[in-house]
Coordinates of C-alpha atoms in Angstrom, one line a residue:
Chain A
M1 CA 100.2 118.9 110.7
S2 CA 98.0 116.4 108.9
Y3 CA 99.9 114.9 105.8
F4 CA 96.6 115.7 104.1
K5 CA 94.3 118.7 105.1
Y6 CA 91.4 116.7 103.9
H7 CA 91.7 112.8 102.7
V8 CA 88.7 111.8 101.1
F9 CA 87.8 108.1 100.6
V10 CA 85.3 107.7 98.0
C11 CA 83.8 103.8 98.3
T12 CA 84.0 102.4 95.0
N13 CA 83.4 98.9 95.9
E14 CA 81.4 96.9 93.5
R15 CA 79.1 94.3 94.6
E16 CA 77.1 91.7 92.5
D17 CA 73.9 92.4 94.1
G18 CA 73.7 95.8 92.7
A19 CA 73.5 97.5 96.0
C20 CA 76.9 99.0 96.0
C21 CA 78.3 102.4 95.6
A22 CA 80.3 101.4 92.6
C23 CA 76.5 100.7 90.9
L24 CA 75.4 104.1 92.1
G25 CA 78.2 106.1 89.9
A26 CA 80.9 106.3 92.5
G27 CA 83.8 105.7 90.1
N28 CA 82.6 108.5 88.0
A29 CA 82.0 111.0 91.5
R30 CA 86.0 110.0 92.5
A31 CA 87.1 111.0 88.9
Y32 CA 85.3 114.0 89.0
L33 CA 86.3 115.1 92.8
K34 CA 89.9 114.5 91.7
K35 CA 90.0 116.1 88.4
R36 CA 87.9 119.3 90.0
C37 CA 90.5 119.7 92.7
K38 CA 93.4 119.4 90.5
E39 CA 91.7 122.0 88.2
L40 CA 91.7 124.2 91.7
G41 CA 95.0 123.3 92.3
I42 CA 94.2 122.1 95.7
H43 CA 95.3 118.3 95.2
G44 CA 98.4 117.4 97.1
K45 CA 100.3 117.3 100.0
N46 CA 99.1 119.2 102.9
Q47 CA 95.8 120.3 100.7
V48 CA 93.3 117.7 99.3
R49 CA 93.5 113.9 98.4
I50 CA 90.9 112.1 96.5
N51 CA 91.4 108.2 97.3
S52 CA 89.4 105.3 96.0
A53 CA 88.4 103.0 98.6
G54 CA 87.0 99.5 99.4
C55 CA 83.8 98.9 100.9
L56 CA 83.3 101.5 103.8
D57 CA 80.5 99.1 105.3
R58 CA 78.0 101.6 105.0
C59 CA 76.1 100.4 102.0
A60 CA 72.5 100.9 103.1
Q61 CA 73.7 104.9 102.9
G62 CA 75.5 104.7 99.5
P63 CA 76.9 106.0 97.6
V64 CA 79.1 107.2 100.7
M65 CA 82.4 108.9 101.1
V66 CA 84.4 109.8 104.5
I67 CA 87.1 112.7 104.9
Y68 CA 89.7 112.1 107.4
P69 CA 91.1 113.2 109.7
Q70 CA 87.9 115.3 110.7
E71 CA 85.7 112.6 110.1
T72 CA 82.7 113.7 108.2
W73 CA 80.8 111.1 106.2
Y74 CA 78.8 112.2 103.1
T75 CA 76.7 110.9 100.9
Y76 CA 75.8 112.6 97.3
V77 CA 73.4 112.1 94.4
D78 CA 75.1 114.2 91.6
S79 CA 77.9 116.6 90.3
E80 CA 75.8 119.5 92.2
D81 CA 76.5 117.5 95.5
L82 CA 80.2 117.3 94.7
D83 CA 80.6 120.5 94.0
E84 CA 78.9 121.6 96.8
I85 CA 81.1 119.6 99.0
I86 CA 84.3 120.8 97.1
S87 CA 83.3 124.6 97.3
R88 CA 81.9 124.5 100.9
H89 CA 84.0 121.6 103.0
L90 CA 87.5 121.2 101.0
L91 CA 87.6 125.2 99.9
G92 CA 85.6 126.7 102.9
G93 CA 85.9 124.4 105.7
Q94 CA 82.4 124.1 106.5
I95 CA 80.2 121.1 106.7
V96 CA 77.6 120.4 104.1
E97 CA 75.0 119.2 106.7
R98 CA 72.2 118.2 104.1
L99 CA 74.6 115.6 102.7
K100 CA 76.0 114.7 106.1
I101 CA 75.4 111.0 107.0
Chain B
M1 CA 82.0 108.7 118.8
S2 CA 83.9 107.5 115.5
Y3 CA 82.0 105.1 113.2
F4 CA 85.1 103.0 113.6
K5 CA 87.6 103.4 116.1
Y6 CA 90.8 102.9 113.9
H7 CA 89.6 103.2 110.3
V8 CA 92.8 101.6 108.5
F9 CA 93.5 102.2 104.9
V10 CA 96.1 100.0 103.0
C11 CA 97.5 101.5 99.8
T12 CA 97.1 98.4 97.5
N13 CA 98.1 100.6 94.6
E14 CA 99.6 98.9 91.3
R15 CA 102.2 100.7 89.3
E16 CA 103.8 99.5 86.0
D17 CA 107.3 100.4 87.2
G18 CA 107.1 98.2 90.3
A19 CA 107.5 100.7 92.9
C20 CA 104.5 100.3 94.0
C21 CA 102.8 99.0 97.6
A22 CA 101.3 96.5 95.9
C23 CA 104.3 95.2 94.5
L24 CA 105.5 95.0 98.0
G25 CA 102.9 92.7 99.2
A26 CA 100.1 94.9 100.1
G27 CA 97.4 93.0 99.1
N28 CA 98.2 89.9 101.2
A29 CA 99.3 92.6 104.1
R30 CA 95.4 94.0 103.8
A31 CA 94.3 90.3 103.8
Y32 CA 96.1 89.2 106.6
L33 CA 95.0 92.4 108.5
K34 CA 91.4 91.9 108.0
K35 CA 91.6 87.9 108.9
R36 CA 93.3 88.5 112.0
C37 CA 91.0 91.2 113.2
K38 CA 88.0 89.4 112.3
E39 CA 89.5 86.1 114.2
L40 CA 90.1 88.4 117.3
G41 CA 86.6 89.9 116.8
I42 CA 87.7 93.4 116.5
H43 CA 86.4 94.1 112.8
G44 CA 83.1 96.1 112.7
K45 CA 81.5 99.1 113.8
N46 CA 82.9 101.1 116.7
Q47 CA 86.1 99.1 116.1
V48 CA 88.5 98.3 113.4
R49 CA 87.6 98.5 109.8
I50 CA 90.6 97.3 107.5
N51 CA 90.3 98.9 104.0
S52 CA 92.3 99.1 100.8
A53 CA 92.6 102.1 99.4
G54 CA 94.4 103.5 96.1
C55 CA 97.4 105.4 95.8
L56 CA 98.3 107.5 99.2
D57 CA 100.9 109.3 97.6
R58 CA 103.7 108.2 99.9
C59 CA 105.2 105.7 97.6
A60 CA 108.8 106.4 98.3
Q61 CA 108.2 105.2 102.1
G62 CA 105.9 102.2 100.8
P63 CA 104.5 100.2 101.6
V64 CA 102.0 102.3 103.6
M65 CA 98.9 102.5 105.7
V66 CA 97.4 105.0 107.6
I67 CA 95.0 104.6 110.7
Y68 CA 92.5 107.3 111.0
P69 CA 91.0 109.3 112.7
Q70 CA 94.2 109.6 114.6
E71 CA 96.1 109.6 111.4
T72 CA 98.8 107.3 112.4
W73 CA 101.0 106.4 109.3
Y74 CA 103.1 102.8 109.1
T75 CA 105.4 101.3 107.0
Y76 CA 105.8 97.5 107.3
V77 CA 107.7 94.6 105.8
D78 CA 106.2 91.4 107.1
S79 CA 103.5 89.5 109.2
E80 CA 105.6 90.5 112.5
D81 CA 105.2 94.2 111.6
L82 CA 101.5 93.5 111.2
D83 CA 101.1 91.6 114.3
E84 CA 102.6 94.1 116.0
I85 CA 100.5 97.2 114.6
I86 CA 97.5 94.8 115.7
S87 CA 98.7 93.9 119.3
R88 CA 100.0 97.3 120.1
H89 CA 98.0 99.6 118.2
L90 CA 94.7 98.5 117.0
L91 CA 94.2 96.1 120.7
G92 CA 96.3 98.3 122.6
G93 CA 96.1 102.0 121.3
Q94 CA 99.5 102.7 121.5
I95 CA 101.8 103.9 118.7
V96 CA 104.1 101.4 117.1
E97 CA 107.2 103.9 116.6
R98 CA 109.4 101.7 114.9
L99 CA 107.2 101.6 112.2
K100 CA 105.8 104.8 112.2
I101 CA 106.7 107.2 109.0

C-alpha cells in the first residue's frame, strides 16, 4: 500500500525572470489545497499529502503540480480549478482532463 | 511513459526543534545528488529529476527521500549511501534494501 494514496507536489519555485510557478500564485495554491484537504479530513497517512516542491522543470506549462504514485500532471489557474482537483481527483479518484498536462 | 523515470524528492524541511531532515544534512544531500546526476548525464526529462520537497511527514525516520512513480522510500546517512542509491537504483534499477524504509 502506498504511504500516501495521493502524494501531491506543488511546484512553488521562484525564478527572478518572473516566469515561475511562485510568480503565478503557487504558494497560495499549495496553502489552499492543504487547508481544504485538512478541513475535509483527507490529509494524512494513507490519504492525501500536499507538499511544496522545487522546480519541476515544466515552467512553460506552469503553474504545475504532479500527483504520485499515479503520476498525473496538472496546471491550474484559480481556486475553482483547485476545488475541482480536490473533488474529482482526490475525493473521486477521477482525472480532471481539462487541467491535465 | 513517465515524464521522469525516477523523480526523487528529498525532504529538506527545517524544524525549530532540531528533529528535521534539514538538520540532518538534507540540503547538502540534495545538492550532492543533483550534482552527481548531472555529472553522470542522467539528470533531465525521461531520466532522473532531483527535487527538494517540504516535510514528507516521516520525520522519525529522517532524513528521508522518496522516488516516484515507483514509490521507494529511503533514509541515508552519508555520501556513500547517496552514491549507492545513485549507482544501484538510479543507474541500475535496483532497490537498495539496506536503506529502504
